[in-house]
CSV table of C-alpha atoms and ligand atoms in Angstrom, one decimal:
chain,number,residue,atom,x,y,z
A,591,UNK,CA,-21.6,-0.9,-1.8
A,592,UNK,CA,-18.3,-1.2,-0.1
A,593,UNK,CA,-17.5,0.7,3.1
A,594,UNK,CA,-13.8,1.3,3.5
A,595,UNK,CA,-12.5,1.9,7.0
A,596,UNK,CA,-9.6,4.2,6.2
A,597,UNK,CA,-6.8,6.4,7.3
A,598,UNK,CA,-4.5,8.1,4.7
A,599,UNK,CA,-1.5,5.7,5.1
A,600,UNK,CA,0.1,3.4,2.6
A,601,UNK,CA,-2.0,0.4,3.8
A,602,UNK,CA,-5.2,2.5,3.6
A,603,UNK,CA,-4.3,3.8,0.1
A,604,UNK,CA,-3.9,0.3,-1.3
A,605,UNK,CA,-7.6,-0.2,-1.0
A,606,UNK,CA,-8.8,3.3,-2.0
A,607,UNK,CA,-6.6,2.9,-5.2
A,608,UNK,CA,-8.0,-0.5,-5.9
A,609,UNK,CA,-11.6,0.7,-5.4
A,610,UNK,CA,-11.0,3.5,-7.9
A,611,UNK,CA,-9.3,1.1,-10.3
A,612,UNK,CA,-12.3,-1.3,-10.3
A,613,UNK,CA,-14.8,1.6,-10.3
A,614,UNK,CA,-16.8,0.1,-7.4
A,615,UNK,CA,-19.3,2.2,-5.5
A,616,UNK,CA,-17.7,2.9,-2.1
A,617,UNK,CA,-17.9,5.1,0.9
A,618,UNK,CA,-15.2,6.0,3.4
A,619,UNK,CA,-15.4,5.8,7.1
A,620,UNK,CA,-12.4,7.5,8.5
A,621,UNK,CA,-10.6,5.9,11.4
A,622,UNK,CA,-8.5,8.6,13.2
A,623,UNK,CA,-5.4,6.7,14.4
A,624,UNK,CA,-4.2,9.8,16.3
A,625,UNK,CA,-7.4,9.6,18.3
A,626,UNK,CA,-7.1,5.8,18.8
A,627,UNK,CA,-10.4,5.2,17.0
A,628,UNK,CA,-8.9,1.9,15.8
A,629,UNK,CA,-9.6,0.6,19.3
A,630,UNK,CA,-13.3,1.3,19.3
A,631,UNK,CA,-15.2,-1.9,20.0
A,632,UNK,CA,-17.4,-1.6,16.8
A,633,UNK,CA,-14.3,-1.3,14.6
A,634,UNK,CA,-12.6,-4.2,16.4
A,635,UNK,CA,-15.5,-6.4,15.5
A,636,UNK,CA,-14.4,-6.3,11.9
A,637,UNK,CA,-10.7,-5.7,12.5
A,638,UNK,CA,-9.7,-7.7,15.6
A,639,UNK,CA,-6.1,-6.5,15.5
A,640,UNK,CA,-7.3,-2.8,15.5
A,641,UNK,CA,-5.7,-1.9,12.2
A,642,UNK,CA,-6.9,-0.2,9.1
A,643,UNK,CA,-7.7,-0.9,6.3
A,644,UNK,CA,-10.9,-3.0,6.7
A,645,UNK,CA,-14.0,-3.2,4.5
A,646,UNK,CA,-17.6,-4.2,4.8
A,647,UNK,CA,-19.2,-5.3,1.6
A,648,UNK,CA,-22.8,-4.4,2.5
A,649,UNK,CA,-24.2,-6.2,-0.5
A,650,UNK,CA,-22.5,-9.5,0.2
A,651,UNK,CA,-22.7,-9.0,4.0
A,652,UNK,CA,-19.0,-9.7,4.3
A,653,UNK,CA,-16.3,-7.9,6.3
A,654,UNK,CA,-12.6,-8.3,5.9
A,655,UNK,CA,-9.4,-6.9,7.4
A,656,UNK,CA,-5.7,-7.1,6.2
A,657,UNK,CA,-5.0,-5.2,3.0
A,658,UNK,CA,-3.7,-8.2,1.1
A,659,UNK,CA,-6.9,-10.2,1.8
A,660,UNK,CA,-9.0,-7.2,0.8
A,661,UNK,CA,-7.2,-6.8,-2.4
A,662,UNK,CA,-7.7,-10.4,-3.3
A,663,UNK,CA,-11.4,-10.2,-2.4
A,664,UNK,CA,-11.9,-7.1,-4.6
A,665,UNK,CA,-9.9,-8.6,-7.4
A,666,UNK,CA,-11.9,-11.8,-7.5
A,667,UNK,CA,-15.1,-9.9,-7.3
A,668,UNK,CA,-14.2,-7.5,-10.1
A,669,UNK,CA,-12.1,-10.0,-12.1
A,670,UNK,CA,-9.5,-7.4,-12.5
A,671,UNK,CA,-5.8,-7.1,-11.8
A,672,UNK,CA,-5.5,-10.8,-10.7
A,673,UNK,CA,-5.2,-13.0,-13.8
A,674,UNK,CA,-5.9,-16.6,-13.0
A,675,UNK,CA,-2.9,-17.9,-15.1
A,676,UNK,CA,-0.6,-15.5,-13.3
A,677,UNK,CA,-1.7,-16.0,-9.7
A,678,UNK,CA,1.4,-17.6,-8.3
A,679,UNK,CA,3.5,-14.7,-9.5
A,680,UNK,CA,1.0,-12.1,-8.3
A,681,UNK,CA,0.6,-13.9,-4.9
A,682,UNK,CA,4.4,-14.1,-4.5
A,683,UNK,CA,4.9,-10.3,-4.9
A,684,UNK,CA,1.8,-9.5,-2.9
A,685,UNK,CA,3.1,-11.6,0.0
A,686,UNK,CA,6.5,-10.0,-0.4
A,687,UNK,CA,4.9,-6.6,0.0
A,688,UNK,CA,2.8,-7.7,2.9
A,689,UNK,CA,5.4,-9.7,4.8
A,690,UNK,CA,8.6,-8.0,4.0
A,691,UNK,CA,8.5,-4.6,2.3
A,692,UNK,CA,5.6,-3.0,4.2
A,693,UNK,CA,6.7,-4.0,7.8
A,694,UNK,CA,10.3,-3.2,7.1
A,695,UNK,CA,9.8,0.2,5.5
A,696,UNK,CA,7.3,0.8,8.4
A,697,UNK,CA,10.2,0.4,10.9
A,698,UNK,CA,12.3,2.7,8.7
A,699,UNK,CA,9.5,5.3,9.0
A,700,UNK,CA,9.5,4.9,12.8
A,701,UNK,CA,13.2,5.3,13.3
A,702,UNK,CA,14.3,7.6,10.5
A,703,UNK,CA,11.2,9.8,9.9
A,704,UNK,CA,9.3,10.0,13.2
A,705,UNK,CA,12.0,9.4,15.9
A,706,UNK,CA,15.4,10.3,14.6
A,707,UNK,CA,18.1,10.2,17.3
A,708,UNK,CA,16.3,7.7,19.5
A,709,UNK,CA,18.3,4.6,18.4
A,710,UNK,CA,21.4,4.7,16.3
A,711,UNK,CA,21.3,1.0,15.8
A,712,UNK,CA,17.7,0.9,14.6
A,713,UNK,CA,18.1,3.9,12.3
A,714,UNK,CA,21.2,2.3,10.6
A,715,UNK,CA,19.6,-1.1,10.5
A,716,UNK,CA,16.4,0.0,8.8
A,717,UNK,CA,18.1,2.5,6.5
A,718,UNK,CA,20.3,-0.3,5.2
A,719,UNK,CA,17.2,-2.5,4.8
A,720,UNK,CA,15.3,0.3,2.9
A,721,UNK,CA,18.2,0.7,0.5
A,722,UNK,CA,18.3,-3.1,-0.1
A,723,UNK,CA,14.6,-3.1,-0.8
A,724,UNK,CA,15.0,-0.3,-3.4
A,725,UNK,CA,17.9,-2.1,-5.0
A,726,UNK,CA,16.1,-5.5,-5.1
A,727,UNK,CA,12.9,-4.0,-6.5
A,728,UNK,CA,14.9,-2.0,-9.1
A,729,UNK,CA,16.8,-5.1,-10.2
A,730,UNK,CA,13.6,-7.1,-10.5
A,731,UNK,CA,11.9,-4.3,-12.5
A,732,UNK,CA,14.8,-4.0,-14.9
A,733,UNK,CA,13.5,-7.2,-16.6
A,734,UNK,CA,9.8,-6.9,-15.8
A,735,UNK,CA,7.3,-4.1,-16.7
A,736,UNK,CA,5.4,-4.6,-13.5
A,737,UNK,CA,6.0,-6.7,-10.3
A,738,UNK,CA,4.3,-9.8,-11.6
A,739,UNK,CA,5.1,-9.6,-15.3
A,740,UNK,CA,3.8,-7.5,-18.1
A,741,UNK,CA,0.5,-6.6,-16.6
A,742,UNK,CA,-0.4,-4.2,-13.7
A,743,UNK,CA,-1.8,-6.3,-10.8
A,744,UNK,CA,-2.8,-6.1,-7.2
A,745,UNK,CA,0.9,-6.7,-6.3
A,746,UNK,CA,1.7,-3.3,-7.8
A,747,UNK,CA,-1.3,-1.7,-6.1
A,748,UNK,CA,0.0,-3.0,-2.8
A,749,UNK,CA,3.6,-1.9,-3.4
A,750,UNK,CA,2.9,1.6,-4.9
A,751,UNK,CA,1.7,3.5,-1.8
A,752,UNK,CA,4.8,2.4,0.1
A,753,UNK,CA,7.2,3.6,-2.5
A,754,UNK,CA,5.1,6.8,-2.6
A,755,UNK,CA,6.6,7.5,0.8
A,756,UNK,CA,10.1,7.8,-0.9
A,757,UNK,CA,10.6,11.3,0.5
A,758,UNK,CA,10.5,9.8,4.0
A,759,UNK,CA,13.0,7.0,3.0
A,760,UNK,CA,15.8,9.3,1.8
A,761,UNK,CA,17.2,6.5,-0.3
A,762,UNK,CA,17.1,8.6,-3.5
A,763,UNK,CA,14.4,7.0,-5.7
A,764,UNK,CA,15.8,8.8,-8.8
A,765,UNK,CA,18.9,6.7,-8.6
A,766,UNK,CA,16.9,3.5,-9.2
A,767,UNK,CA,16.0,3.8,-12.9
A,768,UNK,CA,13.7,0.8,-13.2
A,769,UNK,CA,11.9,1.4,-10.0
A,770,UNK,CA,11.5,5.1,-11.0
A,771,UNK,CA,10.1,4.0,-14.4
A,772,UNK,CA,7.6,1.7,-12.6
A,773,UNK,CA,6.7,4.4,-10.1
A,774,UNK,CA,6.1,7.1,-12.7
A,775,UNK,CA,4.0,4.8,-14.9
A,776,UNK,CA,1.7,4.0,-12.0
A,777,UNK,CA,1.7,7.6,-10.7
A,778,UNK,CA,0.0,8.7,-13.9
A,779,UNK,CA,-3.0,6.4,-13.7
A,780,UNK,CA,-6.2,8.3,-13.1
A,781,UNK,CA,-7.5,5.9,-10.5
A,782,UNK,CA,-4.2,6.0,-8.6
A,783,UNK,CA,-4.3,9.8,-8.5
A,784,UNK,CA,-7.9,9.7,-7.3
A,785,UNK,CA,-7.5,6.9,-4.8
A,786,UNK,CA,-4.4,8.5,-3.3
A,787,UNK,CA,-6.5,11.5,-2.5
A,788,UNK,CA,-9.7,9.7,-1.8
A,789,UNK,CA,-10.5,12.1,1.1
A,790,UNK,CA,-10.3,15.0,-1.4
A,791,UNK,CA,-7.8,17.0,0.6
A,792,UNK,CA,-5.7,17.8,-2.4
A,793,UNK,CA,-3.0,15.3,-1.5
A,794,UNK,CA,-0.6,14.8,-4.4
A,795,UNK,CA,1.5,11.8,-5.2
A,796,UNK,CA,5.1,12.7,-4.4
A,797,UNK,CA,7.2,13.3,-7.5
A,798,UNK,CA,10.6,11.7,-7.9
B,946,LIG,N1,-0.7,-6.0,7.6
B,946,LIG,C1,-1.8,-5.0,7.8
B,946,LIG,C2,-1.1,-3.8,8.4
B,946,LIG,C3,-2.1,-2.7,8.7
B,946,LIG,C4,-1.5,-1.6,9.5
B,946,LIG,O1,-0.4,-1.6,10.0
B,946,LIG,N2,-2.3,-0.5,9.7
B,946,LIG,C5,-1.8,0.6,10.5
B,946,LIG,C6,-1.9,1.9,9.7
B,946,LIG,S1,-0.9,1.8,8.2
B,946,LIG,C7,-2.7,0.8,11.7
B,946,LIG,O2,-3.9,0.7,11.5
B,946,LIG,N3,-2.1,1.0,12.8
B,946,LIG,C8,-2.9,1.3,14.0
B,946,LIG,C9,-2.4,0.5,15.2
B,946,LIG,O3,-1.6,-0.5,15.0
B,946,LIG,O4,-2.8,0.8,16.3
B,946,LIG,C10,-2.4,-4.7,6.5
B,946,LIG,O5,-1.7,-4.8,5.5
B,946,LIG,O6,-3.6,-4.4,6.4
């Protein structure tokens, strides 16, 4: 059984969606970031940077932090969404999500959504970067069904919950036809709908 240390954020949702996709038995331990529970010493033993998501695989007696590493672990264990012959491409897009898209959109959330008016420079900078991310993803997806080719993979699972914050980004997802097509396709997957609302609070995937 997998224990997922979770908060309902894009990084948390990557893993709840993956666990639903691979139909593994799992339980959620909520980490309330507003109450600073990520700094509790027990949690820091498995997530030394005090960040969700993290997992403990009680069967294999293994704990992991960092969503990308967790996705790879679960993909290898389940042999799903991480085709061996396509790994370079999948890894490339997974790393692009982890190293670029996530952290940069995260800054856009901070300045545009949570703290407007605090820094004109940062608001403009990350708005511009967010638009560029949408444009680049849209261009790529105009000639590729999914991020790493014709099959849905852990790279898509990593990227999806970030684009699902499109209402916060104010970039206008509907203007990006290929990115919208990709988003709608993934939005309809039963496991994605379930994993998005894994706390069963009735949270719906934002529509375009
Ligand atoms: N690169 C990490 C990022 C994880 C991350 O930023 N988690 C945030 C929530 S989305 C967090 O736990 N923040 C709490 C904190 O930094 O104190 C991953 O992909 O797992």
